[in-house]
Coordinates of C-alpha atoms in Angstrom, one line a residue:
M1 CA 32.8 58.0 74.5
E2 CA 32.7 61.4 73.1
I3 CA 35.3 62.8 70.8
F4 CA 36.0 66.5 70.9
D5 CA 36.9 68.2 67.7
D6 CA 38.3 71.6 67.5
E7 CA 35.7 72.5 65.0
N8 CA 32.8 71.7 67.4
Q9 CA 34.3 73.6 70.3
P10 CA 33.4 77.3 70.8
E11 CA 36.3 79.6 70.3
I12 CA 37.4 81.2 73.5
R13 CA 39.4 84.4 73.3
Y14 CA 41.1 85.9 76.3
D15 CA 41.9 89.6 76.6
E16 CA 44.6 90.9 79.0
N17 CA 41.9 92.9 80.8
D18 CA 39.9 89.7 81.4
L19 CA 42.7 88.0 83.2
V20 CA 42.6 88.5 87.0
F21 CA 45.1 86.9 89.3
H22 CA 44.1 86.3 92.9
Y23 CA 47.5 85.3 94.1
K24 CA 48.8 87.0 97.3
R25 CA 45.3 88.3 98.1
G26 CA 42.4 87.0 100.2
S27 CA 41.6 86.5 103.8
F28 CA 44.5 84.3 104.5
R29 CA 46.8 87.4 104.5
R30 CA 45.1 88.7 107.7
H31 CA 46.3 85.6 109.6
E32 CA 49.9 85.7 108.5
Q33 CA 52.7 87.2 110.6
A34 CA 53.3 90.9 109.9
I35 CA 56.8 90.3 108.5
Y36 CA 55.6 87.9 105.9
R37 CA 52.6 90.0 105.0
D38 CA 54.8 93.1 104.6
L39 CA 57.2 91.1 102.5
A40 CA 54.5 89.8 100.2
T41 CA 52.7 93.1 99.7
G42 CA 56.0 94.9 99.0
K43 CA 55.9 97.2 102.1
N44 CA 59.5 96.2 103.0
A45 CA 60.9 96.4 99.5
P46 CA 64.5 97.6 99.5
K47 CA 64.8 101.2 98.7
K48 CA 66.6 102.2 95.5
G49 CA 69.1 105.0 95.3
L50 CA 72.0 105.9 97.6
I51 CA 70.4 108.8 99.4
K52 CA 67.2 106.9 100.1
V53 CA 69.2 104.0 101.5
L54 CA 71.3 106.3 103.7
F55 CA 68.2 108.0 105.2
S56 CA 65.8 105.0 105.2
T57 CA 66.1 104.2 108.9
K58 CA 67.0 106.1 112.1
G59 CA 70.1 104.0 112.6
N60 CA 71.3 104.7 109.0
K61 CA 70.8 108.4 109.6
I62 CA 72.8 108.4 112.8
A63 CA 75.6 106.3 111.3
F64 CA 75.8 108.6 108.2
F65 CA 75.9 111.8 110.2
T66 CA 78.5 110.4 112.6
M67 CA 80.7 109.4 109.6
V68 CA 80.3 112.9 108.1
M69 CA 81.2 114.6 111.4
C70 CA 84.3 112.4 111.8
I71 CA 85.5 113.2 108.3
V72 CA 85.0 116.9 108.8
L73 CA 86.7 116.8 112.2
F74 CA 89.6 114.9 110.6
F75 CA 90.1 117.6 107.9
V76 CA 89.6 120.5 110.3
L77 CA 92.2 119.2 112.8
G78 CA 94.6 118.4 109.9
I79 CA 94.3 122.0 108.6
V80 CA 94.5 123.6 112.1
N81 CA 97.4 121.5 113.4
G82 CA 99.3 121.4 110.1
G83 CA 101.3 118.3 111.2
A84 CA 104.6 117.9 113.0
D85 CA 106.6 119.5 110.2
K86 CA 105.1 123.0 110.9
N87 CA 105.1 125.1 114.0
S88 CA 105.2 128.8 114.9
I89 CA 107.8 130.8 116.7
A90 CA 108.3 134.5 117.2
G91 CA 105.1 135.2 115.2
M92 CA 106.2 133.4 112.0
T93 CA 105.6 129.9 110.7
A94 CA 108.5 127.5 110.4
K95 CA 108.4 124.3 108.2
I96 CA 111.0 121.6 108.0
S97 CA 111.8 119.4 105.1
A98 CA 114.5 116.8 104.5
F99 CA 115.6 114.5 101.7
S100 CA 118.3 112.0 101.0
F101 CA 120.4 112.2 97.9
D102 CA 123.8 110.8 97.0
E103 CA 124.5 109.4 100.5
K104 CA 123.8 112.7 102.1
I105 CA 120.8 114.1 104.0
Y106 CA 119.8 117.7 103.3
A107 CA 117.5 119.3 105.8
S108 CA 116.1 122.8 105.7
V109 CA 113.8 125.0 107.7
E110 CA 111.8 127.6 105.8
F111 CA 110.0 130.6 107.4
S112 CA 106.7 132.1 106.2
N113 CA 103.9 134.4 107.5
L114 CA 106.3 137.3 108.0
K115 CA 103.7 140.2 107.7
K116 CA 103.9 140.9 111.5
M117 CA 107.7 141.1 111.4
E118 CA 108.2 143.8 108.7
N119 CA 109.6 146.3 111.2
I120 CA 112.1 143.9 112.8
D121 CA 115.6 143.8 111.4
S122 CA 116.7 140.4 112.7
V123 CA 115.5 137.6 114.9
P124 CA 118.2 135.6 116.7
L125 CA 117.4 131.9 116.6
K126 CA 119.3 129.0 118.1
V127 CA 118.7 126.1 115.7
T128 CA 119.5 122.4 116.6
F129 CA 119.1 119.7 114.0
E130 CA 119.0 116.0 115.2
C131 CA 118.9 113.0 112.8
L132 CA 117.1 110.0 114.2
N133 CA 117.6 106.4 113.3
A134 CA 115.0 103.6 113.2
E135 CA 115.2 103.1 117.0
G136 CA 114.4 106.8 117.6
S137 CA 117.8 107.6 119.0
V138 CA 119.9 110.6 117.9
A139 CA 122.5 109.5 115.3
D140 CA 123.8 112.9 114.3
K141 CA 123.5 116.4 115.6
F142 CA 124.1 120.0 114.3
E143 CA 123.7 123.2 116.2
T144 CA 124.0 126.8 115.0
D145 CA 123.0 130.4 115.9
F146 CA 121.1 132.0 113.1
N147 CA 120.1 135.6 112.6
F148 CA 116.9 135.5 110.6
A149 CA 116.2 138.7 108.6
P150 CA 112.4 138.9 107.9
R151 CA 113.0 141.4 105.1
F152 CA 115.3 138.9 103.2
P153 CA 114.1 135.5 104.3
K154 CA 116.5 132.6 103.9
P155 CA 116.1 129.1 105.0
V156 CA 118.4 127.3 107.5
Y157 CA 120.2 124.4 106.0
A158 CA 122.0 121.4 107.4
V159 CA 123.8 118.5 105.7
F160 CA 124.3 115.0 107.3
N161 CA 125.9 111.8 106.2
D162 CA 123.3 109.1 105.5
Y163 CA 123.7 106.2 108.0
D164 CA 120.2 104.7 107.5
L165 CA 118.6 107.7 109.2
V166 CA 114.8 107.9 109.2
S167 CA 113.8 111.4 110.4
V168 CA 115.1 114.8 111.2
K169 CA 114.1 116.8 114.3
C170 CA 114.7 120.5 114.6
R171 CA 114.5 122.6 117.8
L172 CA 114.2 126.4 117.3
I173 CA 114.7 128.7 120.3
Y174 CA 113.9 132.4 120.3
E175 CA 114.3 134.1 123.7
S176 CA 111.9 132.1 126.0
E177 CA 110.0 130.6 123.1
S178 CA 110.8 127.2 121.6
A179 CA 109.3 125.1 118.8
V180 CA 110.0 121.5 117.7
L181 CA 109.7 120.4 114.1
E182 CA 110.0 116.9 112.8
C183 CA 109.7 115.2 109.4
K184 CA 110.5 111.9 107.7
I185 CA 113.4 111.8 105.3
S186 CA 112.3 111.3 101.7
N187 CA 114.5 109.5 99.2
R188 CA 115.3 111.1 95.9

């Protein structure tokens, strides 16, 4: 039997350039299924970066642009419509607000966009405030005739007793025009 000594063995040195790995190569890759071959070679490696991921496939592009268009449409409609608390009548914009304080509800309608009405002395408005409860029925009502002066704009006010009311609705009538405003009552 032969004994190997370290002294008798030739010294073998390896350099990093001499090392060659043959793993994941060779003729057997040609016979693999395409999905496994692509996975092993790195062809289907996940993309890095948010923008690359969003535009990596046709489905992702369509979903991204659909989402962007929905968001833009949401904001445009919100700006154009302005909500239920704004409306226009007689060429001016009316906005309602209401809040609850000390067991009373204070509602007001303010007017803006009065540039078209500089030459008009007064605008006769019939104003009807209705306070609605949780069921949506009218719990309290206030009607008044209001002469709005565009040169000296003042809001229309109404005060109600708070009986667990939820929202205030206001109907403005000017000649044959009418506008309905509605807002939730905020607590202060």
